[in-house]
Amino acid sequence: MPESQQQPQQPQRPPRSGGAAPGEPTALVLGGVRLADGRTVDVRLSGGRIEAVGTAGSLLPGARLDLGGYLLLPAPAEPHAHCDTALTADMAGPVPYAPGDVQRRTVEAALLQLGHGATALRTHVRVGGVHGLRSLDAVLEAGRALRGLTELSAVAVPRVLTGAAGADGLAMLRDAVGMGASVIGGCPDLDPDPTGHAEAVLDLAARHGCAVDLHTDGDDPARLARFAAMAGGLRPGVTIGPCGGLSRLPAEAAGRIAERLAAAGVTVVCLPQGDCAGLEHQGMRGAPTRVCAPVRLLRAAGVRVAAGSGALRDAVNPVGRGDPLEAAFLLASGGESRPEEAYEAVCARARTAMGLAEVRVEAGFPAELLAVRGDGLAGVLSLGYSRVVVHRGRVVARTSAVREYCDSAAAAALDLPRQTRPQSGGEQRPQSGGEQRPQSGGEQQ
């Protein structure tokens, strides 16, 4: 049975910005936390980086957050979000795209994902059409408002880049790069000339030194083969996703494509939780298939595979959670990856795909960390409810879950945390109001 613990002790309040405020501590020690290799250690953070890792109780004095019973991991990152459409599933009528609405949704979605542990997020934003660059401008403004809490980068995603209609799309895409979109995207499947669309994106990215991130279902082997041939060697890098169509191809054909993608250095971002708003064409073919890319096959061929969340409670997935640990859980529970590989897909592989620095729980590395209540990685992916999130060396989010049971002989015999307190005369009444907490520390997940 998981051990019962009280809430982690509150440390001295960290500064509100990336630097230290006058009179406030510049270092924070995460005390008594467990690492993935089984060691229990203290970890000192300073200046946005990990300063030292020592035996439990050795890194004193200073501001301290006791994390006994927690597993400390490098923080995950979200490589495939759609913040501009997030949280719209329950809206009556058309989704509002006024800049204020888009900015509000983006901030709320980014903070939800930060609470789950993602300290960096890449969001795809449609440019062109009736909305022009207004949505992108609102997302970039949201990123500036979130600075110090999470890192938000934007992918500019046009729909048509070829033919007469494509001239406006290309001009809009060039303007988007000038505004601050750090990644050039696109939807080849929605263009009358998919190959020409991909070629235009790759050419523009090469001239501006931008990364590429394309939406594609990946169900056309010949098209993917041509794309791999064009993308080989492009720096800073090329990502495609969610590629669920690869799972519908014969294994032999999918294997050949995987080998070509690996040779070209293309990263595939899969979406274990379902498709996303970038694949509207599936609506014309019928209901979305909700098929994840064949991760095991891709990894066997040497393809770098990251995992993202995709839709967050929008029309495509009204119950999307935006939780990297759920994406890893689905990969592991579906047999596509071992737990360690599944977490790597939402952490190290996702960070690499996004051009972020490597994170390890070792001195000198960035202090981008996630502490999750649990004994080991498999348990964390199964029941990782309580979380403490660290960005740039300070705690930016925490979630605590307390589980209690009604009073019963079974609960008493197993010493389970209970909802009731003894009253005079032997009567027991349930606690009222707010979060239920046991008198001796409930079972926390």
Short mmCIF file of C-alpha atoms in Angstrom, two decimals:
data_model
loop_
_atom_site.label_atom_id
_atom_site.label_comp_id
_atom_site.label_asym_id
_atom_site.label_seq_id
_atom_site.Cartn_x
_atom_site.Cartn_y
_atom_site.Cartn_z
CA MET A 1 0.00 0.00 0.00
CA PRO A 2 1.43 3.47 -0.83
CA GLU A 3 2.90 5.15 2.21
CA SER A 4 0.89 7.89 3.91
CA GLN A 5 2.56 11.28 4.01
CA GLN A 6 1.65 14.83 4.80
CA GLN A 7 1.79 17.57 2.18
CA PRO A 8 5.32 18.63 1.18
CA GLN A 9 6.52 21.45 3.42
CA GLN A 10 6.25 24.88 1.86
CA PRO A 11 9.67 26.38 1.10
CA GLN A 12 10.46 30.03 1.53
CA ARG A 13 8.56 31.83 -1.21
CA PRO A 14 10.68 31.93 -4.37
CA PRO A 15 10.98 35.10 -6.45
CA ARG A 16 8.25 35.93 -8.95
CA SER A 17 10.63 36.39 -11.85
CA GLY A 18 13.59 34.46 -13.20
CA GLY A 19 15.97 36.33 -10.90
CA ALA A 20 15.92 36.68 -7.15
CA ALA A 21 14.07 39.57 -5.55
CA PRO A 22 15.95 41.59 -2.90
CA GLY A 23 16.12 39.75 0.40
CA GLU A 24 14.80 36.49 -1.03
CA PRO A 25 16.75 33.23 -1.33
CA THR A 26 18.54 32.42 -4.57
CA ALA A 27 18.73 28.67 -3.90
CA LEU A 28 16.21 25.95 -3.14
CA VAL A 29 16.89 22.44 -1.88
CA LEU A 30 14.55 19.61 -2.86
CA GLY A 31 15.05 17.33 0.12
CA GLY A 32 14.76 13.57 0.49
CA VAL A 33 13.51 12.99 -3.04
CA ARG A 34 13.89 9.66 -4.86
CA LEU A 35 15.64 9.42 -8.25
CA ALA A 36 14.80 7.00 -11.03
CA ASP A 37 17.87 4.91 -10.14
CA GLY A 38 16.50 4.33 -6.62
CA ARG A 39 18.73 6.75 -4.68
CA THR A 40 17.21 9.16 -2.16
CA VAL A 41 18.97 12.50 -2.39
CA ASP A 42 18.91 16.24 -1.81
CA VAL A 43 19.00 18.43 -4.93
CA ARG A 44 20.04 22.08 -4.69
CA LEU A 45 18.81 24.49 -7.37
CA SER A 46 20.35 27.90 -8.00
CA GLY A 47 20.35 30.38 -10.85
CA GLY A 48 17.93 28.29 -12.88
CA ARG A 49 20.17 25.21 -12.86
CA ILE A 50 20.91 22.19 -10.71
CA GLU A 51 23.81 23.21 -8.51
CA ALA A 52 24.40 20.01 -6.56
CA VAL A 53 23.03 16.52 -5.89
CA GLY A 54 23.99 15.00 -2.54
CA THR A 55 22.96 12.37 -0.06
CA ALA A 56 19.68 13.01 1.76
CA GLY A 57 20.11 15.63 4.48
CA SER A 58 23.52 16.78 3.28
CA LEU A 59 22.60 20.00 1.47
CA LEU A 60 21.91 22.44 4.30
CA PRO A 61 21.10 25.20 5.18
CA GLY A 62 18.77 27.24 2.95
CA ALA A 63 15.24 27.22 1.63
CA ARG A 64 14.08 23.62 1.57
CA LEU A 65 11.15 21.69 0.14
CA ASP A 66 10.88 18.21 1.63
CA LEU A 67 9.75 15.74 -1.03
CA GLY A 68 9.89 12.42 0.77
CA GLY A 69 7.81 9.87 -1.15
CA TYR A 70 8.22 11.71 -4.46
CA LEU A 71 10.07 10.63 -7.60
CA LEU A 72 12.12 13.40 -9.24
CA LEU A 73 12.29 13.41 -13.04
CA PRO A 74 13.38 15.79 -15.78
CA ALA A 75 10.28 17.80 -16.65
CA PRO A 76 8.33 16.72 -19.72
CA ALA A 77 7.64 19.06 -22.63
CA GLU A 78 4.58 19.34 -24.88
CA PRO A 79 5.63 19.17 -28.56
CA HIS A 80 2.17 19.27 -30.16
CA ALA A 81 -0.55 21.50 -28.72
CA HIS A 82 -3.38 23.56 -30.21
CA CYS A 83 -3.90 26.25 -27.61
CA ASP A 84 -5.83 28.59 -29.90
CA THR A 85 -8.69 26.05 -30.16
CA ALA A 86 -8.34 24.51 -26.69
CA LEU A 87 -11.18 24.47 -24.16
CA THR A 88 -13.90 25.15 -26.74
CA ALA A 89 -15.74 21.81 -26.80
CA ASP A 90 -18.65 23.03 -24.67
CA MET A 91 -19.14 26.35 -26.42
CA ALA A 92 -22.53 26.99 -28.00
CA GLY A 93 -22.21 28.40 -31.49
CA PRO A 94 -19.06 29.29 -33.42
CA VAL A 95 -15.74 29.40 -31.59
CA PRO A 96 -14.73 33.05 -30.97
CA TYR A 97 -11.39 34.03 -32.47
CA ALA A 98 -11.11 37.59 -31.22
CA PRO A 99 -7.50 38.18 -30.06
CA GLY A 100 -8.57 38.43 -26.42
CA ASP A 101 -10.38 35.07 -26.61
CA VAL A 102 -7.43 33.33 -28.24
CA GLN A 103 -4.97 34.80 -25.73
CA ARG A 104 -7.15 33.76 -22.79
CA ARG A 105 -7.52 30.21 -24.09
CA THR A 106 -3.80 29.95 -24.76
CA VAL A 107 -2.85 31.08 -21.28
CA GLU A 108 -5.34 28.76 -19.62
CA ALA A 109 -4.32 25.77 -21.74
CA ALA A 110 -0.62 26.39 -21.13
CA LEU A 111 -1.17 26.65 -17.37
CA LEU A 112 -3.21 23.42 -17.35
CA GLN A 113 -0.35 21.62 -19.08
CA LEU A 114 2.17 23.26 -16.77
CA GLY A 115 0.23 21.87 -13.81
CA HIS A 116 0.68 18.42 -15.33
CA GLY A 117 4.43 19.00 -15.55
CA ALA A 118 5.18 20.39 -19.03
CA THR A 119 7.50 23.38 -18.55
CA ALA A 120 7.78 24.00 -22.31
CA LEU A 121 5.05 23.90 -24.91
CA ARG A 122 4.91 24.14 -28.71
CA THR A 123 1.52 25.21 -30.03
CA HIS A 124 0.36 25.12 -33.65
CA VAL A 125 -1.51 28.23 -34.80
CA ARG A 126 -3.44 28.64 -38.02
CA VAL A 127 -2.39 31.65 -40.12
CA GLY A 128 -4.16 33.07 -43.14
CA GLY A 129 -7.81 32.93 -44.10
CA VAL A 130 -10.28 35.24 -42.39
CA HIS A 131 -8.17 35.41 -39.22
CA GLY A 132 -4.94 36.42 -40.94
CA LEU A 133 -2.21 36.76 -38.33
CA ARG A 134 -4.44 37.83 -35.44
CA SER A 135 -4.48 34.42 -33.72
CA LEU A 136 -0.71 34.14 -33.99
CA ASP A 137 -0.27 37.61 -32.53
CA ALA A 138 -2.54 36.68 -29.59
CA VAL A 139 -0.60 33.44 -28.96
CA LEU A 140 2.72 35.28 -29.03
CA GLU A 141 1.34 37.81 -26.57
CA ALA A 142 0.23 34.94 -24.31
CA GLY A 143 3.76 33.55 -24.46
CA ARG A 144 5.15 36.86 -23.26
CA ALA A 145 2.63 36.93 -20.41
CA LEU A 146 3.66 33.41 -19.37
CA ARG A 147 7.39 34.13 -19.32
CA GLY A 148 8.92 32.87 -16.11
CA LEU A 149 6.21 30.22 -15.69
CA THR A 150 6.60 28.19 -18.87
CA GLU A 151 8.24 28.44 -22.29
CA LEU A 152 5.72 28.75 -25.13
CA SER A 153 6.75 28.64 -28.78
CA ALA A 154 4.46 29.02 -31.80
CA VAL A 155 4.27 27.10 -35.07
CA ALA A 156 2.74 29.12 -37.92
CA VAL A 157 0.45 26.76 -39.87
CA PRO A 158 -0.91 27.82 -43.27
CA ARG A 159 -3.34 25.66 -45.23
CA VAL A 160 -2.59 26.21 -48.94
CA LEU A 161 0.83 27.18 -50.29
CA THR A 162 0.61 26.20 -53.97
CA GLY A 163 -1.16 27.56 -57.03
CA ALA A 164 -2.82 30.96 -57.23
CA ALA A 165 -4.26 30.63 -53.72
CA GLY A 166 -0.85 29.73 -52.32
CA ALA A 167 0.73 33.12 -52.93
CA ASP A 168 -1.19 34.66 -50.05
CA GLY A 169 -0.30 31.73 -47.82
CA LEU A 170 3.40 32.11 -48.54
CA ALA A 171 3.31 35.84 -47.88
CA MET A 172 1.46 35.23 -44.63
CA LEU A 173 4.00 32.61 -43.60
CA ARG A 174 6.91 34.99 -44.22
CA ASP A 175 5.18 37.65 -42.14
CA ALA A 176 4.57 35.11 -39.36
CA VAL A 177 8.30 34.39 -39.13
CA GLY A 178 8.98 38.11 -38.89
CA MET A 179 6.44 38.42 -36.06
CA GLY A 180 8.18 35.78 -33.95
CA ALA A 181 6.91 32.34 -34.98
CA SER A 182 9.95 30.18 -34.29
CA VAL A 183 8.76 27.16 -36.27
CA ILE A 184 7.30 26.91 -39.78
CA GLY A 185 4.43 24.47 -40.14
CA GLY A 186 1.95 23.37 -42.72
CA CYS A 187 -0.70 20.81 -43.67
CA PRO A 188 0.39 19.11 -46.91
CA ASP A 189 -2.63 16.78 -46.81
CA LEU A 190 -4.96 19.80 -47.20
CA ASP A 191 -3.15 21.32 -50.19
CA PRO A 192 -4.06 20.31 -53.77
CA ASP A 193 -0.31 19.78 -54.29
CA PRO A 194 0.99 18.12 -51.08
CA THR A 195 4.54 17.71 -52.37
CA GLY A 196 4.70 21.31 -53.53
CA HIS A 197 3.36 22.41 -50.14
CA ALA A 198 6.08 20.53 -48.26
CA GLU A 199 8.74 21.82 -50.65
CA ALA A 200 7.62 25.43 -50.07
CA VAL A 201 7.77 25.01 -46.29
CA LEU A 202 11.21 23.40 -46.37
CA ASP A 203 12.57 26.07 -48.71
CA LEU A 204 11.28 28.93 -46.55
CA ALA A 205 12.62 27.26 -43.38
CA ALA A 206 16.06 26.81 -44.93
CA ARG A 207 16.22 30.49 -45.90
CA HIS A 208 15.15 31.72 -42.47
CA GLY A 209 16.95 29.10 -40.35
CA CYS A 210 13.70 27.87 -38.78
CA ALA A 211 12.65 24.43 -37.64
CA VAL A 212 9.82 22.66 -39.49
CA ASP A 213 6.79 20.92 -38.00
CA LEU A 214 4.22 19.54 -40.46
CA HIS A 215 0.80 17.99 -39.83
CA THR A 216 0.24 14.84 -41.83
CA ASP A 217 -1.72 11.66 -41.41
CA GLY A 218 1.12 9.79 -43.10
CA ASP A 219 -1.07 7.37 -45.04
CA ASP A 220 0.61 7.93 -48.45
CA PRO A 221 3.95 6.06 -48.67
CA ALA A 222 5.05 7.71 -51.92
CA ARG A 223 4.39 11.19 -50.53
CA LEU A 224 6.31 10.45 -47.32
CA ALA A 225 9.22 9.02 -49.32
CA ARG A 226 9.47 12.23 -51.38
CA PHE A 227 9.24 14.31 -48.24
CA ALA A 228 12.04 12.35 -46.54
CA ALA A 229 14.24 12.86 -49.59
CA MET A 230 13.65 16.63 -49.46
CA ALA A 231 14.02 16.96 -45.68
CA GLY A 232 17.29 15.12 -45.21
CA GLY A 233 19.93 17.21 -43.46
CA LEU A 234 17.79 20.32 -42.93
CA ARG A 235 18.80 22.17 -39.78
CA PRO A 236 17.67 22.98 -37.13
CA GLY A 237 15.36 20.03 -37.73
CA VAL A 238 12.18 18.57 -39.23
CA THR A 239 9.24 17.11 -37.33
CA ILE A 240 6.07 15.53 -38.68
CA GLY A 241 3.00 14.18 -36.93
CA PRO A 242 0.76 12.65 -35.86
CA CYS A 243 1.21 10.04 -38.65
CA GLY A 244 -1.60 7.77 -37.47
CA GLY A 245 -2.03 6.65 -41.10
CA LEU A 246 1.24 4.74 -40.88
CA SER A 247 -0.54 2.27 -38.61
CA ARG A 248 -3.05 1.54 -41.39
CA LEU A 249 -0.36 0.66 -43.93
CA PRO A 250 0.94 -2.89 -44.42
CA ALA A 251 3.82 -3.51 -42.03
CA GLU A 252 6.33 -3.93 -44.87
CA ALA A 253 5.41 -0.59 -46.48
CA ALA A 254 5.41 1.20 -43.12
CA GLY A 255 8.82 -0.29 -42.32
CA ARG A 256 10.34 1.01 -45.57
CA ILE A 257 9.00 4.51 -44.89
CA ALA A 258 10.30 4.38 -41.33
CA GLU A 259 13.79 3.59 -42.61
CA ARG A 260 13.67 6.59 -44.95
CA LEU A 261 12.49 8.91 -42.20
CA ALA A 262 15.27 7.66 -39.93
CA ALA A 263 17.90 8.20 -42.62
CA ALA A 264 16.63 11.76 -43.16
CA GLY A 265 16.72 12.55 -39.44
CA VAL A 266 12.99 13.35 -39.33
CA THR A 267 11.32 13.21 -35.91
CA VAL A 268 7.78 11.83 -35.63
CA VAL A 269 5.50 13.24 -32.93
CA CYS A 270 2.73 10.77 -32.20
CA LEU A 271 -0.51 11.56 -30.35
CA PRO A 272 -1.52 8.57 -28.18
CA GLN A 273 -4.56 10.48 -26.88
CA GLY A 274 -6.09 10.98 -30.35
CA ASP A 275 -5.93 13.22 -33.38
CA CYS A 276 -5.82 17.01 -33.42
CA ALA A 277 -7.31 20.04 -35.10
CA GLY A 278 -4.66 19.98 -37.82
CA LEU A 279 -6.27 16.99 -39.54
CA GLU A 280 -9.67 18.39 -40.52
CA HIS A 281 -9.56 16.33 -43.71
CA GLN A 282 -10.42 13.24 -41.71
CA GLY A 283 -13.85 14.72 -41.13
CA MET A 284 -14.46 14.40 -44.86
CA ARG A 285 -13.58 10.73 -44.75
CA GLY A 286 -15.77 9.87 -41.81
CA ALA A 287 -15.22 9.67 -38.07
CA PRO A 288 -11.64 10.14 -36.84
CA THR A 289 -9.79 6.87 -36.48
CA ARG A 290 -7.94 7.75 -33.24
CA VAL A 291 -5.05 5.55 -34.32
CA CYS A 292 -1.61 6.31 -32.93
CA ALA A 293 1.49 6.08 -35.10
CA PRO A 294 3.26 2.68 -34.91
CA VAL A 295 5.79 3.71 -32.29
CA ARG A 296 7.46 0.32 -31.86
CA LEU A 297 7.98 -0.05 -35.63
CA LEU A 298 9.33 3.48 -35.97
CA ARG A 299 11.73 3.08 -33.06
CA ALA A 300 12.97 -0.24 -34.43
CA ALA A 301 13.88 1.54 -37.67
CA GLY A 302 15.80 4.22 -35.77
CA VAL A 303 13.26 7.04 -36.02
CA ARG A 304 13.24 9.57 -33.19
CA VAL A 305 9.73 9.40 -31.75
CA ALA A 306 8.28 11.99 -29.38
CA ALA A 307 4.76 12.02 -27.97
CA GLY A 308 2.36 14.91 -27.54
CA SER A 309 -1.14 15.55 -26.29
CA GLY A 310 -2.81 17.12 -29.32
CA ALA A 311 -6.35 18.34 -28.77
CA LEU A 312 -7.27 19.74 -25.36
CA ARG A 313 -11.05 19.69 -24.89
CA ASP A 314 -11.94 21.00 -28.34
CA ALA A 315 -14.21 19.70 -31.10
CA VAL A 316 -11.71 17.00 -32.10
CA ASN A 317 -11.28 15.59 -28.59
CA PRO A 318 -13.76 17.01 -26.05
CA VAL A 319 -12.10 15.07 -23.20
CA GLY A 320 -8.43 15.78 -24.01
CA ARG A 321 -6.32 16.27 -20.88
CA GLY A 322 -3.09 17.76 -22.13
CA ASP A 323 -1.18 15.53 -19.72
CA PRO A 324 2.25 14.23 -20.82
CA LEU A 325 2.09 11.44 -18.24
CA GLU A 326 -1.15 10.22 -19.77
CA ALA A 327 0.48 10.15 -23.21
CA ALA A 328 3.32 8.07 -21.74
CA PHE A 329 0.83 5.85 -19.90
CA LEU A 330 -1.03 5.12 -23.14
CA LEU A 331 2.18 4.21 -24.96
CA ALA A 332 3.21 1.86 -22.16
CA SER A 333 -0.22 0.32 -21.55
CA GLY A 334 -0.73 -0.20 -25.30
CA GLY A 335 2.49 -2.19 -25.56
CA GLU A 336 4.22 0.33 -27.82
CA SER A 337 6.96 1.17 -25.31
CA ARG A 338 8.38 0.19 -21.96
CA PRO A 339 7.66 2.75 -19.21
CA GLU A 340 11.17 4.20 -19.49
CA GLU A 341 10.86 4.58 -23.28
CA ALA A 342 7.37 6.03 -22.93
CA TYR A 343 8.56 8.73 -20.54
CA GLU A 344 11.53 9.45 -22.79
CA ALA A 345 9.03 10.16 -25.61
CA VAL A 346 7.34 12.94 -23.62
CA CYS A 347 10.54 14.22 -22.05
CA ALA A 348 13.96 13.85 -23.68
CA ARG A 349 12.64 13.14 -27.19
CA ALA A 350 10.07 15.92 -26.96
CA ARG A 351 12.67 18.40 -25.74
CA THR A 352 15.04 17.44 -28.56
CA ALA A 353 12.28 17.85 -31.15
CA MET A 354 11.61 21.33 -29.76
CA GLY A 355 15.27 22.34 -29.80
CA LEU A 356 15.49 22.55 -25.99
CA ALA A 357 18.51 21.81 -23.84
CA GLU A 358 18.94 18.35 -22.39
CA VAL A 359 17.85 17.89 -18.76
CA ARG A 360 19.26 15.36 -16.31
CA VAL A 361 19.04 15.32 -12.54
CA GLU A 362 22.73 16.12 -12.30
CA ALA A 363 24.75 19.19 -11.39
CA GLY A 364 25.01 21.73 -14.18
CA PHE A 365 21.81 20.85 -16.03
CA PRO A 366 18.77 23.14 -16.33
CA ALA A 367 16.45 23.01 -13.32
CA GLU A 368 13.40 21.86 -15.33
CA LEU A 369 12.01 19.18 -13.05
CA LEU A 370 8.87 17.26 -12.14
CA ALA A 371 8.41 15.58 -8.76
CA VAL A 372 5.58 13.03 -8.73
CA ARG A 373 4.23 11.09 -5.79
CA GLY A 374 5.23 7.46 -6.29
CA ASP A 375 7.89 4.81 -5.79
CA GLY A 376 9.03 4.32 -9.39
CA LEU A 377 8.35 5.29 -12.97
CA ALA A 378 5.73 2.62 -13.63
CA GLY A 379 3.81 3.62 -10.50
CA VAL A 380 4.07 7.30 -11.44
CA LEU A 381 2.60 6.66 -14.89
CA SER A 382 -0.20 4.65 -13.28
CA LEU A 383 -1.16 6.90 -10.35
CA GLY A 384 0.83 10.11 -10.62
CA TYR A 385 -1.71 12.56 -9.21
CA SER A 386 0.34 14.69 -6.79
CA ARG A 387 2.96 16.72 -8.63
CA VAL A 388 5.42 19.55 -7.99
CA VAL A 389 6.68 21.39 -11.07
CA VAL A 390 9.97 23.31 -11.20
CA HIS A 391 10.82 25.76 -13.98
CA ARG A 392 14.08 27.72 -14.04
CA GLY A 393 14.86 26.57 -10.54
CA ARG A 394 11.65 27.58 -8.77
CA VAL A 395 8.39 25.85 -7.98
CA VAL A 396 5.79 27.13 -10.45
CA ALA A 397 2.94 24.66 -9.93
CA ARG A 398 1.83 21.97 -7.52
CA THR A 399 -1.08 19.55 -7.45
CA SER A 400 -2.01 17.51 -4.37
CA ALA A 401 -4.45 14.62 -4.31
CA VAL A 402 -5.64 13.04 -1.05
CA ARG A 403 -7.53 9.76 -1.09
CA GLU A 404 -9.77 8.76 1.84
CA TYR A 405 -12.31 6.01 2.47
CA CYS A 406 -15.54 5.95 4.42
CA ASP A 407 -15.37 4.42 7.87
CA SER A 408 -15.63 0.64 7.80
CA ALA A 409 -14.20 -2.45 9.43
CA ALA A 410 -12.06 -3.07 6.35
CA ALA A 411 -10.65 0.47 6.42
CA ALA A 412 -9.86 0.15 10.11
CA ALA A 413 -8.22 -3.27 9.73
CA LEU A 414 -5.96 -2.06 6.91
CA ASP A 415 -5.29 1.30 8.57
CA LEU A 416 -6.58 3.15 5.50
CA PRO A 417 -7.06 6.91 5.71
CA ARG A 418 -10.70 7.61 6.57
CA GLN A 419 -13.09 10.50 6.05
CA THR A 420 -14.45 10.51 9.58
CA ARG A 421 -13.22 11.70 12.95
CA PRO A 422 -14.20 10.17 16.30
CA GLN A 423 -16.89 12.22 18.07
CA SER A 424 -17.99 12.18 21.69
CA GLY A 425 -20.19 9.21 22.51
CA GLY A 426 -18.57 7.10 19.81
CA GLU A 427 -20.51 8.81 16.98
CA GLN A 428 -18.53 9.54 13.82
CA ARG A 429 -19.44 12.19 11.32
CA PRO A 430 -17.89 12.98 7.95
CA GLN A 431 -15.84 16.11 7.65
CA SER A 432 -17.49 18.89 5.75
CA GLY A 433 -16.33 21.44 3.24
CA GLY A 434 -13.36 21.56 0.91
CA GLU A 435 -10.74 18.92 0.46
CA GLN A 436 -11.09 15.98 2.86
CA ARG A 437 -7.99 15.40 4.96
CA PRO A 438 -7.39 12.57 7.44
CA GLN A 439 -6.29 13.37 10.95
CA SER A 440 -3.02 11.46 10.54
CA GLY A 441 -2.20 12.18 6.91
CA GLY A 442 -4.24 10.62 4.13
CA GLU A 443 -3.00 8.40 1.38
CA GLN A 444 -1.60 10.85 -1.12
CA GLN A 445 -1.15 10.10 -4.80
#
